[in-house]
Coordinates of C-alpha atoms and ligand atoms in Angstrom, one line a residue:
X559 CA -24.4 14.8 -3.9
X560 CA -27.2 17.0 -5.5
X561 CA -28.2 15.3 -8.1
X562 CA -28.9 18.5 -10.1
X563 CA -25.9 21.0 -9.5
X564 CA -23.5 17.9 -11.1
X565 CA -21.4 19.7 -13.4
X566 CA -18.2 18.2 -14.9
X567 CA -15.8 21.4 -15.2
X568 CA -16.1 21.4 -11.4
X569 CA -14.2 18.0 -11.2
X570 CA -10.6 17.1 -12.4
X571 CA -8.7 13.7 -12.8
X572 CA -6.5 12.9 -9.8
X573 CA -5.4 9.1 -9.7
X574 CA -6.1 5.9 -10.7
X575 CA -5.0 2.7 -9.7
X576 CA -5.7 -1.1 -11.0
X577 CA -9.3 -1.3 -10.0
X578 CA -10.6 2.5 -9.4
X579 CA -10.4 6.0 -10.8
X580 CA -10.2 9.3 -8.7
X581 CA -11.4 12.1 -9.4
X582 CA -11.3 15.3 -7.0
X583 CA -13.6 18.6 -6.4
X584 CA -11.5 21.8 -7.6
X585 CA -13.7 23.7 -4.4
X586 CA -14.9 20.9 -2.2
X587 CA -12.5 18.5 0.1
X588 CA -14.6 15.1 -1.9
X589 CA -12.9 13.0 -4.3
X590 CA -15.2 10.4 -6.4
X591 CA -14.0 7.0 -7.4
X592 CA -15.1 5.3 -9.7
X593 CA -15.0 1.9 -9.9
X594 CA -13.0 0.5 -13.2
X595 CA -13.6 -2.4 -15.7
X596 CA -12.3 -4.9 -18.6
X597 CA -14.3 -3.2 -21.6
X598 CA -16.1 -6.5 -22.1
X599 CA -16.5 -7.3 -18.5
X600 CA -19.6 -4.9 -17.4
X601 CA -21.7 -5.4 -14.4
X602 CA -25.2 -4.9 -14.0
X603 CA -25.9 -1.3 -11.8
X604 CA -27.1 -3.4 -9.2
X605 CA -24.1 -5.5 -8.7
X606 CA -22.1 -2.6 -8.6
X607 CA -24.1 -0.9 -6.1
X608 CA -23.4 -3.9 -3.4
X609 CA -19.9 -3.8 -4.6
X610 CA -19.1 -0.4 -3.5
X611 CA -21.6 -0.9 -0.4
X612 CA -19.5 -3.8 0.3
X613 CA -16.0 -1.8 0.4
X614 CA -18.4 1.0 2.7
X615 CA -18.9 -2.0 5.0
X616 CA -15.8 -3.7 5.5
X617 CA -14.5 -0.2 5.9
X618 CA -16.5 0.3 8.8
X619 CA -17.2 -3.2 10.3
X620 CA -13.3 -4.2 9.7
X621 CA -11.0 -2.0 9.1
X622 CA -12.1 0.8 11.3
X623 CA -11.9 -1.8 14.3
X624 CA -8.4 -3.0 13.2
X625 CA -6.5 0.4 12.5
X626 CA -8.8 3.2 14.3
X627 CA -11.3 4.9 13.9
X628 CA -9.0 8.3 12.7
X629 CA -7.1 6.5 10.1
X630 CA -10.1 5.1 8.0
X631 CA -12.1 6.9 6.1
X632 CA -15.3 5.0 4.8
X633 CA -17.2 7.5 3.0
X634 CA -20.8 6.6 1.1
X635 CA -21.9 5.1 -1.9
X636 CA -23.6 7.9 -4.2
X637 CA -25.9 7.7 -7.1
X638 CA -24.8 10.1 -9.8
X639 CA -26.6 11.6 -13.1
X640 CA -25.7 9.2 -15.9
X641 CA -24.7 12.4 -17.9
X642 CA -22.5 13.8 -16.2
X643 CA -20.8 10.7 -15.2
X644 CA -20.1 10.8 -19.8
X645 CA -18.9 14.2 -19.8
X646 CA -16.2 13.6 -17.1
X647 CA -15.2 10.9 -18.4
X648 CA -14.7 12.2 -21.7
X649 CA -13.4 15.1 -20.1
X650 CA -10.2 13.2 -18.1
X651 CA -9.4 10.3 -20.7
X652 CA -6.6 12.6 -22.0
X653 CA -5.4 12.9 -18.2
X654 CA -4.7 9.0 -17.8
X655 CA -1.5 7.3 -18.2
X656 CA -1.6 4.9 -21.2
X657 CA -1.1 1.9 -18.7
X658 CA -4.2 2.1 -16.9
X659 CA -6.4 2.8 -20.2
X660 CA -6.8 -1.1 -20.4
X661 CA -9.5 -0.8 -18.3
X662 CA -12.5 1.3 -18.4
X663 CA -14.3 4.0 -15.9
X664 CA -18.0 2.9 -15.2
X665 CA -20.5 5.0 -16.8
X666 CA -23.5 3.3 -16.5
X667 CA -24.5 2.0 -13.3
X668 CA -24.2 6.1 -12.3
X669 CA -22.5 4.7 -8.8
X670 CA -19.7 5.7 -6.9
X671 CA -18.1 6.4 -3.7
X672 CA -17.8 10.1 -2.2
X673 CA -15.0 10.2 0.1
X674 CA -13.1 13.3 2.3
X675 CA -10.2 14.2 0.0
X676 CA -7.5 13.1 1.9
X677 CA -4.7 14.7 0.2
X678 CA -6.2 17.7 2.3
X679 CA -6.1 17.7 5.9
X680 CA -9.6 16.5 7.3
X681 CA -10.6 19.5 9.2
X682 CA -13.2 21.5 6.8
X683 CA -15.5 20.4 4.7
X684 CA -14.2 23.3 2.3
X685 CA -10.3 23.2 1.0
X686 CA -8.1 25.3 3.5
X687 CA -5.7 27.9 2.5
X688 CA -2.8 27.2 3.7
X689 CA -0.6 25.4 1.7
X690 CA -0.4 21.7 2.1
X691 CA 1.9 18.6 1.2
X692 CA 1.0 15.4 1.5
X693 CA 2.9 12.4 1.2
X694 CA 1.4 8.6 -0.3
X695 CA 3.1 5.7 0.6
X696 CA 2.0 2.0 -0.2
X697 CA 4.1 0.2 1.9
X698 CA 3.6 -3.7 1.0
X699 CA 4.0 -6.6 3.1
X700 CA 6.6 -5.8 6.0
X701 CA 7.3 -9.1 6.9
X702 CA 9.0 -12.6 6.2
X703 CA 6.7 -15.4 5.9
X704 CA 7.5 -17.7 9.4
X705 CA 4.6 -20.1 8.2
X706 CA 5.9 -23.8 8.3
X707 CA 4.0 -24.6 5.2
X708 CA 7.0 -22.2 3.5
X709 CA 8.4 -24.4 0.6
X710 CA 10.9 -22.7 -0.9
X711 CA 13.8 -22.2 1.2
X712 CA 14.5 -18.1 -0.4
X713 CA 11.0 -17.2 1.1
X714 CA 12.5 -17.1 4.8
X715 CA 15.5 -15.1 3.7
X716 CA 14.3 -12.5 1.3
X717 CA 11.0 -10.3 1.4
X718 CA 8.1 -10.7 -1.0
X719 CA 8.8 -7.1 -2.4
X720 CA 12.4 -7.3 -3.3
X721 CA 11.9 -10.9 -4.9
X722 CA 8.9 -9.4 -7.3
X723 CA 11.2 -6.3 -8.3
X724 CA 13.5 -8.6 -10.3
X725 CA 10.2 -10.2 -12.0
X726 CA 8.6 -6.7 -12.4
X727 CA 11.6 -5.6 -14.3
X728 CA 12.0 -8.3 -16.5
X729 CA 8.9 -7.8 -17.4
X730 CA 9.7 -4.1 -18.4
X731 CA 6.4 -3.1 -15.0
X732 CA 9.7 -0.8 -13.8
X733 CA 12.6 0.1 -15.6
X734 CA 15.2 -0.7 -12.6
X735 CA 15.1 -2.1 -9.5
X736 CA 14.7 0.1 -5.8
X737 CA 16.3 0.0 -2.8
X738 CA 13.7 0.1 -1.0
X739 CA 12.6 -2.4 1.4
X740 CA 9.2 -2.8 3.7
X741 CA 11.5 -4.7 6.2
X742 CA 13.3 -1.2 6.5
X743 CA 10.4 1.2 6.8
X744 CA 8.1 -1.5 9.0
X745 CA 11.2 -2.0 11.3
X746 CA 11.2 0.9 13.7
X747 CA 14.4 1.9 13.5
X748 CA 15.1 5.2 12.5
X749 CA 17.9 4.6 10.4
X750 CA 16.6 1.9 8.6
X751 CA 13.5 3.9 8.1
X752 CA 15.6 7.1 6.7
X753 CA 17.3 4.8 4.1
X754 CA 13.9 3.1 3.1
X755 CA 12.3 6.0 2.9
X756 CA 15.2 7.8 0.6
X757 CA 15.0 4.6 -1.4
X758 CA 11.4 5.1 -2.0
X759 CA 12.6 8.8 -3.2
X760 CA 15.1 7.7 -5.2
X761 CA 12.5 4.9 -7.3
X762 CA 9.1 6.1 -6.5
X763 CA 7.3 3.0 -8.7
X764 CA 3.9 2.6 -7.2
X765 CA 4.7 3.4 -3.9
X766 CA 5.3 7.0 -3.3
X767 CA 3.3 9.8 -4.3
X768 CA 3.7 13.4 -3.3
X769 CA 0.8 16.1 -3.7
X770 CA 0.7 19.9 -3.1
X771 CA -2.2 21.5 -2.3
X772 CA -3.7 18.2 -3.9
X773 CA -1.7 18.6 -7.0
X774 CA 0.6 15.5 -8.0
X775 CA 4.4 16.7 -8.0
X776 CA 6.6 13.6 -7.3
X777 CA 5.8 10.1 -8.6
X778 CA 5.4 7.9 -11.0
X779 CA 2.4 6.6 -13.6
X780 CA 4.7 3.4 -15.1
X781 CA 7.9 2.5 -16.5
X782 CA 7.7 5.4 -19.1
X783 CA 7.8 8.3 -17.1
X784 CA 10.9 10.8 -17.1
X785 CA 13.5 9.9 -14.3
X786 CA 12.6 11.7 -11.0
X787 CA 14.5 14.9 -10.5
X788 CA 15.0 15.7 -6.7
X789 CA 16.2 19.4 -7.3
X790 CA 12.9 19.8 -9.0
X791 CA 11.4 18.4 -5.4
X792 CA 13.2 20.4 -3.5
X793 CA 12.5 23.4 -5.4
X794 CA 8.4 22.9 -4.4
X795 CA 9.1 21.8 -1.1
X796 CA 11.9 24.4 0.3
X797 CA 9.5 26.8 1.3
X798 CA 8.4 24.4 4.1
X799 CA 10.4 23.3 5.4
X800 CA 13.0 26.5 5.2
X801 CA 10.2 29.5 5.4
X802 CA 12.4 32.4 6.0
X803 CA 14.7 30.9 3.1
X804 CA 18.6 31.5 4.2
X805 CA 18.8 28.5 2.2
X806 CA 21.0 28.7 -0.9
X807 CA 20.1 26.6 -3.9
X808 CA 22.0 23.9 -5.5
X809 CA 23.0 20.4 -4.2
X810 CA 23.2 21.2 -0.5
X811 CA 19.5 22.5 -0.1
X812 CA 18.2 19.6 -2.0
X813 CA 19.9 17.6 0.3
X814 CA 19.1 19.5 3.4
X815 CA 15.0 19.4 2.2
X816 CA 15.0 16.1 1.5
X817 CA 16.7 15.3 4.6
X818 CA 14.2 17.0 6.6
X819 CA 11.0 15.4 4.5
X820 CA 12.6 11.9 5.6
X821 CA 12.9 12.7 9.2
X822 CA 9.5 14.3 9.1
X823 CA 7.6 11.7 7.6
X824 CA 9.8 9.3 9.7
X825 CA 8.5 10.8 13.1
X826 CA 4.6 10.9 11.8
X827 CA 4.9 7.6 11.2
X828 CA 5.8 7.0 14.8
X829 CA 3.6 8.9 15.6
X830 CA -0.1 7.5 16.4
X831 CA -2.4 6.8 20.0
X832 CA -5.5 6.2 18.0
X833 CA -7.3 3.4 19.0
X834 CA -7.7 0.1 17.0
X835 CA -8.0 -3.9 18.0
X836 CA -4.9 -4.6 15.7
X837 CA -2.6 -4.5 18.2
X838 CA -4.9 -7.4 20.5
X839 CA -4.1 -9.7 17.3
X840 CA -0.7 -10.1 18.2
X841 CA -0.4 -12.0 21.2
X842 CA -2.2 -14.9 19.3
X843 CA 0.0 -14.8 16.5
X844 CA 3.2 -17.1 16.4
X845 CA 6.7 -16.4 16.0
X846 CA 7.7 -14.4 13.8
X847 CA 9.7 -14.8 11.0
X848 CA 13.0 -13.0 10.4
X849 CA 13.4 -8.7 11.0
X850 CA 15.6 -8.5 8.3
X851 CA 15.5 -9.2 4.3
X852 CA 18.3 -10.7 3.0
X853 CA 17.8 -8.8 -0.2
X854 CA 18.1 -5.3 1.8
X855 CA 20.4 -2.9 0.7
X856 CA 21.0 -1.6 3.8
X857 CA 21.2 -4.9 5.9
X858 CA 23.8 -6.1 2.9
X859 CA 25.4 -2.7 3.4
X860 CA 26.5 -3.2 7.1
X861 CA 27.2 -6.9 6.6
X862 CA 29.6 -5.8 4.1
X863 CA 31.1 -3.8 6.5
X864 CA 31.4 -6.4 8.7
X865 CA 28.7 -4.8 10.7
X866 CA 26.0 -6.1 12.9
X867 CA 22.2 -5.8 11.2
X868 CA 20.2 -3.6 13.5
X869 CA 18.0 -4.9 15.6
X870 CA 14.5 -4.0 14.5
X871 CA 13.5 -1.2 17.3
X872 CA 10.0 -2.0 17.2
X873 CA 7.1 -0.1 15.8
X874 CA 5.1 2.0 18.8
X875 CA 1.6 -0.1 19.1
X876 CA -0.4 3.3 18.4
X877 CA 1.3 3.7 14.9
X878 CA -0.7 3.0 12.1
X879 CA 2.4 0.9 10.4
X880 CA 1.9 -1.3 13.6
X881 CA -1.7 -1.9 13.3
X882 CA -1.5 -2.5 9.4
X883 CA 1.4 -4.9 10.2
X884 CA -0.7 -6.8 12.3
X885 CA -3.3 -6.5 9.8
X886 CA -1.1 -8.1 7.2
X887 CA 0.3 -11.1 9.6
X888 CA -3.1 -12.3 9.5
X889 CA -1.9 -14.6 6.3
X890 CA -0.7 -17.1 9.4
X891 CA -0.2 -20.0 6.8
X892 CA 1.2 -18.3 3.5
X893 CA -0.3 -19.2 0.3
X894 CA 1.4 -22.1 0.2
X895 CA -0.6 -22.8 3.6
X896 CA -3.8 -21.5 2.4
X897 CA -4.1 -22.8 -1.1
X898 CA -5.3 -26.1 -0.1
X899 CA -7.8 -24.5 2.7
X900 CA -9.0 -22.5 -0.2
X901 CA -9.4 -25.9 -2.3
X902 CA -11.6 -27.5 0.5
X903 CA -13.9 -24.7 0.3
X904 CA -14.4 -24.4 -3.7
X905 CA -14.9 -28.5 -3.4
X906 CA -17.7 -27.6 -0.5
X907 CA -18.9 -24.9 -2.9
X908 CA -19.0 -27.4 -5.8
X909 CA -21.3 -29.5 -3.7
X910 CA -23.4 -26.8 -1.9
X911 CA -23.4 -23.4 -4.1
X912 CA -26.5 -22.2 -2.4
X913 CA -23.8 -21.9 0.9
X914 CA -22.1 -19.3 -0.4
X915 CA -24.2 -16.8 0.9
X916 CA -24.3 -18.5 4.5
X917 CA -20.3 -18.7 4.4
X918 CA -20.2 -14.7 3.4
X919 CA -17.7 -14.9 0.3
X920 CA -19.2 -12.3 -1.4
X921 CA -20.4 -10.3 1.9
X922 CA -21.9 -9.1 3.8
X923 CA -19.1 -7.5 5.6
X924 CA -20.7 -7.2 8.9
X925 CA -20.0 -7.3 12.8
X926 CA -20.1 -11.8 12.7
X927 CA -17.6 -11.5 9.7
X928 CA -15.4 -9.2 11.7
X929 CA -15.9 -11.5 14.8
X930 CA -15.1 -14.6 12.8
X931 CA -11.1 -12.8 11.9
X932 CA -10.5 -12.8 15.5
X933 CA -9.6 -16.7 15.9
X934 CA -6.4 -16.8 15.6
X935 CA -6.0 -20.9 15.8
X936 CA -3.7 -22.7 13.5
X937 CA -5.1 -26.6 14.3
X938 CA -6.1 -27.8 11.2
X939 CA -9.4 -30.2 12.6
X940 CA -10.3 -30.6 9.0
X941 CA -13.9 -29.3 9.2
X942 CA -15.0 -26.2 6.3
X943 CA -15.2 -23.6 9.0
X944 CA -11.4 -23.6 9.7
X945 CA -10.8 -23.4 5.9
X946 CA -13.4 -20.8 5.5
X947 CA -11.3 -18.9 8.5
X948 CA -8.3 -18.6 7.2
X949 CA -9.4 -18.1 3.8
X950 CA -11.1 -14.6 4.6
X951 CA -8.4 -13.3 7.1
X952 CA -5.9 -14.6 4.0
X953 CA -8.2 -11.8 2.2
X954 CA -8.3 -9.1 4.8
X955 CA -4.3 -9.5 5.2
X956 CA -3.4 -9.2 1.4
X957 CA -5.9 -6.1 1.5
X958 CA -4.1 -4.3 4.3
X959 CA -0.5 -5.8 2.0
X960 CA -1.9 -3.6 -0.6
X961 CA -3.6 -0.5 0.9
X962 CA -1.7 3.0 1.0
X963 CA -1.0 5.7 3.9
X964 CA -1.6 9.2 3.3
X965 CA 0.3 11.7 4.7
X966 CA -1.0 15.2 5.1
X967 CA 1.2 18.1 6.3
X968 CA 0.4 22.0 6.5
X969 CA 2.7 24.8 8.1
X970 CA 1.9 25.9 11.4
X971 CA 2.5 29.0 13.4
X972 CA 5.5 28.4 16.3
X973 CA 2.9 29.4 18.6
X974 CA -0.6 28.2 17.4
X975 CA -1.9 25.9 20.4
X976 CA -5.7 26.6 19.2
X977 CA -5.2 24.2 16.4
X978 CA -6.6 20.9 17.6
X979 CA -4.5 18.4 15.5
X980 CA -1.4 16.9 16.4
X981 CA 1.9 19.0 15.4
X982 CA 5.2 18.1 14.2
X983 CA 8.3 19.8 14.4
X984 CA 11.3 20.2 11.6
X985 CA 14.6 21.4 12.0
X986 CA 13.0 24.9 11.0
X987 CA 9.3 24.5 11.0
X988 CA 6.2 22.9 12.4
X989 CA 3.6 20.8 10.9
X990 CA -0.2 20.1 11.6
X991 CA -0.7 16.7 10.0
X992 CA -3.3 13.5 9.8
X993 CA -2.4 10.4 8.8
X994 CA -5.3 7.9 6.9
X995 CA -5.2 4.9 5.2
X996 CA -7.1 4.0 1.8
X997 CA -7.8 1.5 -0.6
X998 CA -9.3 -1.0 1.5
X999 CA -11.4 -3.0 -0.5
X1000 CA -11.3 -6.6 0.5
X1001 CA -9.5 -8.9 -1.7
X1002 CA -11.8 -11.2 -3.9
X1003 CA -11.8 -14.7 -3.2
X1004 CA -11.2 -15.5 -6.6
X1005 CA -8.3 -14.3 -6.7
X1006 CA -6.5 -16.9 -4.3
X1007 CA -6.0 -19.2 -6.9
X1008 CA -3.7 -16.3 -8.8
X1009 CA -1.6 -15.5 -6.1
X1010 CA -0.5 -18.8 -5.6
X1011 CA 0.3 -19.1 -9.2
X1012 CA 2.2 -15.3 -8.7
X1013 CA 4.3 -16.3 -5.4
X1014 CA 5.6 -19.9 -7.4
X1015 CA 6.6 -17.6 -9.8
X1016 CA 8.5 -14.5 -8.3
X1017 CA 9.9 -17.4 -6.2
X1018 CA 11.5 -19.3 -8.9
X1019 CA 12.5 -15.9 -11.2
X1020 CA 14.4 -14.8 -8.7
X1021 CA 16.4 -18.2 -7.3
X1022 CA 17.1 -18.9 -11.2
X1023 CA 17.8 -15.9 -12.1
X1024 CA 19.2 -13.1 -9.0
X1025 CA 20.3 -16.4 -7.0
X1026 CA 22.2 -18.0 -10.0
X1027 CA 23.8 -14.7 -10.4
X1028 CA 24.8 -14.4 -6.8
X1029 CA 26.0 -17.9 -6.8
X1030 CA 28.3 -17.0 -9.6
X1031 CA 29.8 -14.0 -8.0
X1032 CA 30.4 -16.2 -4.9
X1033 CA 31.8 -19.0 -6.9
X1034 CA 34.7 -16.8 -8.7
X1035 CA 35.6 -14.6 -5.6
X1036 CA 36.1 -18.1 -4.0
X1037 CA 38.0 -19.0 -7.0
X1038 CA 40.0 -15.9 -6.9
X1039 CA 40.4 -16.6 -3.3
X1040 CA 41.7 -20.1 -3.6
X1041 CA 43.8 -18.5 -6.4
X1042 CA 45.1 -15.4 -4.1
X1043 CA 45.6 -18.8 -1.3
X1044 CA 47.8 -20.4 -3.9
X1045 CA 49.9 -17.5 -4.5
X1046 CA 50.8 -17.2 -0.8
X1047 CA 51.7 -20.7 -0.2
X1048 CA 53.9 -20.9 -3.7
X1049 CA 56.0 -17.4 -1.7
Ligands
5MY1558 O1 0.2 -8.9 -6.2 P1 1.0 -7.6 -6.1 O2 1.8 -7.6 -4.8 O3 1.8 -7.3 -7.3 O4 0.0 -6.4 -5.9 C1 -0.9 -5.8 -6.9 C2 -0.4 -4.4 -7.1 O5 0.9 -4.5 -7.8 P2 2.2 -3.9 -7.1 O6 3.0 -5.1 -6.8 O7 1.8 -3.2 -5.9 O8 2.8 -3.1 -8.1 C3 -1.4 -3.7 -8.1 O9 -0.9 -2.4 -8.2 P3 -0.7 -1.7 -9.7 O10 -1.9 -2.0 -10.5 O11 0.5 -2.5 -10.2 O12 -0.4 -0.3 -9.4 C4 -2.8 -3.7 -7.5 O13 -2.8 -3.0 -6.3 C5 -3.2 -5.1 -7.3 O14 -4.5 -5.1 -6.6 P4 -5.9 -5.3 -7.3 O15 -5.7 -6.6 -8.0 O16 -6.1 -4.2 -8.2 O17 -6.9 -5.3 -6.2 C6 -2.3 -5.9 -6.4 O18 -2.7 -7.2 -6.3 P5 -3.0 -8.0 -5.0 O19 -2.0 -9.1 -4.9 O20 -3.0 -7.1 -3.9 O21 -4.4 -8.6 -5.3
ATP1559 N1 -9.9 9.6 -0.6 C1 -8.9 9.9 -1.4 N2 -8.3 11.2 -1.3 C2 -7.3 11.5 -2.1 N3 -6.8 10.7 -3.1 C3 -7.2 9.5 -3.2 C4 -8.3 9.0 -2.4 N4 -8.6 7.8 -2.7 C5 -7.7 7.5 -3.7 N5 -6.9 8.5 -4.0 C6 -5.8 8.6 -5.0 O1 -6.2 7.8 -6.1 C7 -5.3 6.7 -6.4 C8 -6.0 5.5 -6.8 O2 -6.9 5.0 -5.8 P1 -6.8 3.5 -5.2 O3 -5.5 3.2 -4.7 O4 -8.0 3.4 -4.3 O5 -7.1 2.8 -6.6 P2 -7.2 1.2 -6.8 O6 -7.4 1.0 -8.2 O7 -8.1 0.6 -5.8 O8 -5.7 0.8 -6.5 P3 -5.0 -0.7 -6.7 O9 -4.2 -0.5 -8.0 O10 -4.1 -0.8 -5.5 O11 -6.0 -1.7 -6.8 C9 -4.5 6.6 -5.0 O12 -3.2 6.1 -5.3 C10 -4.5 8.0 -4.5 O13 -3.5 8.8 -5.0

């Protein structure tokens, strides 16, 4: 950044999530985020600093080994003018949703990351012509705990994510529940990924975004927003997927575009050679727990129908949904596991604080911590050093349970073979696309204690509350079965 040529009216507001606030270059491919806070929780400039150097390093010393160098995207820390860092935020506080204005944007330590803007593809440093779309998912955890340390019964049958959708709309986070389910789109199979990716359309929430030409067009900032119009959708996204047009409005083309955003997005997905140690992580992990959630739409669907559940086809090791899988299986023991490994290291802590630097809570996130994530062992021998262990791969899992995929996609020529970046075809078009992965900042270890207080609670909202309906419903078609049963034997 040069220090001098900062001006505000070059930058607008383009996201924000729980921690950080985006802001992108109208010219320039950069965004800036900004790290956000509690107003009366400031941090000195210098802790700041090492926090965002910390999220540069684990980017680089971690993640990138994990999922590949091509999906991660590190970028720097920068040092701003304290002025202009005022102005734009007094510029964009009309932009953001009321939900997130419970915390603030840091304007005084002047620090924050520059990264590529990855709603564009990554190919020039300056923003491309061509139109582009680009597609933000955060997937969440895509698997069923198969830790033995599992106490409640529901946590081997039913997903993470569709337990906490019941909670989330009690709490009035959502205003209705989705259909989707990261079994479905971490399963492999097509059809399973088609529905959860319609379901995704059909309830954005937090976990689908859609930009074009880095412009927010589909998605939602909280429980307020107007219902999401697919004709709308369709409307921005018919021209391509259906260039020459031929395409009639109404019903059927929304159906037909959406349809062919699903299967695209489905394929990319797929897609993926890059490089990454992720997939080495595997053959040390144990068996796993079950492919299907029991909460699933679609798997209830086809049992309905007296149907098998598909078999989960299996995700291609290149794919990035493989690697962050992998990623995420790193929480071996569960919470319930890890809480009382987390316990024997705050009581080590208690006794020794000057160790928390040796043990690297707080970082740094270098080439030993990375090495350290590769033992895989599950044998308790009661020393600090196991805890320690699994405590940071707890972290680095619930990190890659909470990161997002980006999705970039511009129209190419039939014929253009000089463009270097992978292509892929639609019923009546082809796409250039790259696929990255953000929001990678390691989980704090203070926040353990938290999400063990969370999962007891999704747990037990949803067995009162969905499994006591669900009980009911069984209980009164077995009574009207008994009743249809006594019918037939008085005739
Ligand atoms: O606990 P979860 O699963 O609800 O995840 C939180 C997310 O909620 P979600 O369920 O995705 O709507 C939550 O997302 P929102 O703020 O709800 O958009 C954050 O990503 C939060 O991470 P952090 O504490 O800001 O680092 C996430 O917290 P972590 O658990 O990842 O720390
Ligand atoms: N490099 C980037 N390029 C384009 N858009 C980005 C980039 N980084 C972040 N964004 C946008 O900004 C939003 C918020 O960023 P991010 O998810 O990192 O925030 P957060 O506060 O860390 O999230 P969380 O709520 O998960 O803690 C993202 O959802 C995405 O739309």
């Amino acid at each position: 950044m040069e220090e001098g040529k900062m001006d505000e009216n070059e930058w607008g507001y383009h996201g924000e999530g729980n921690k950080s606030l985006v802001v992108a270059h109208a010219q320039r491919c950069v965004v800036l985020r900004f790290l956000k806070f509690p107003p009366n929780r400031k941090k000195t400039s210098e802790e700041i600093f090492q926090h965002l150097q910390n999220i540069v390093d684990f980017g680089k010393n971690v993640m990138k080994e994990f999922l590949g160098e091509n999906y991660v995207h590190c970028g720097e820390v920068v040092q701003l003018p304290l002025e202009f860092v005022k102005q734009l935020c007094l510029k964009i506080q009309s932009e953001r949703p009321e939900s997130r204005c419970d915390k603030d944007l840091d304007t005084l330590s002047g620090y924050a990351m520059c990264l590529p803007n990855l709603t564009r593809l990554q190919t020039y440093r300056f923003v491309e012509h061509r139109p582009i779309l680009c597609v933000e998912i955060k997937p969440k955890c895509g698997f069923i705990p198969f830790s033995s340390d599992v106490t409640h019964e529901m946590k081997h049958k039913v997903c993470r994510y569709c337990m906490h959708q019941h909670l989330k709309v009690a709490t009035g986070k959502w205003r209705q529940i989705s259909r989707y389910c990261p079994l479905d789109l971490y399963s492999g199979n097509k059809q399973r990924m088609h529905f959860a990716l319609k379901s995704l359309l059909q309830e954005a929430q937090n976990n689908l975004k859609i930009f074009k030409n880095g412009e927010l067009i589909y998605g939602c900032k909280d429980a307020r927003s107007p219902v999401t119009d697919w004709s709308e959708l369709a409307h921005h996204l018919k021209p391509f997927f259906f260039p020459s047009n031929g395409l009639a409005s109404g019903p059927h083309c929304t159906r037909a575009v959406i349809r062919e955003l699903v299967h695209v997005i489905t394929r990319v997905l797929l897609s993926g050679s890059d490089k990454g140690r992720a997939g080495s992580l595997r053959a040390g992990l144990g068996p796993q727990g079950p492919r299907v959630c029991g909460a699933s739409p679609f798997s209830r669907s086809l049992r309905c129908q007296g149907k098998n559940t598909p078999e989960r086809s299996g995700l291609p090791k290149g794919c990035l949904l493989y690697k962050t899988l992998q990623v995420q299986m790193l929480d071996l023991l569960d919470i319930e596991g890890l809480y009382p490994l987390y316990n024997r290291v705050e009581r080590y802590l208690e006794e020794f604080p000057e160790e928390r630097k040796t043990l690297q809570i707080d970082g740094p996130y270098d080439e030993a911590f990375y090495q350290k994530l590769l033992d895989l062992s599950t044998e308790d021998d009661g020393t600090v050093a196991f805890a320690l262990t699994k405590v940071q791969q707890y972290r680095v899992a619930m990190t890659a349970k909470d990161c997002s995929i980006m999705i970039a996609l511009s129209p190419c020529l039939q014929d253009a073979s000089s463009d270097q970046r992978p292509v892929v075809p639609s019923s009546r078009s082809r796409f250039a696309f790259s696929v990255s992965v953000l929001d990678l900042d390691l989980k704090p270890y203070e926040s353990i204690p938290h999400q063990y207080k969370l999962d007891g609670k999704i747990v037990s909202y949803y067995s009162k509350t969905v499994c006591a309906k669900d009980n009911a419903v069984m209980s009164t078609r077995f009574k009207e079965s008994e009743d249809c049963t006594l019918v037939l034997h008085k005739v």
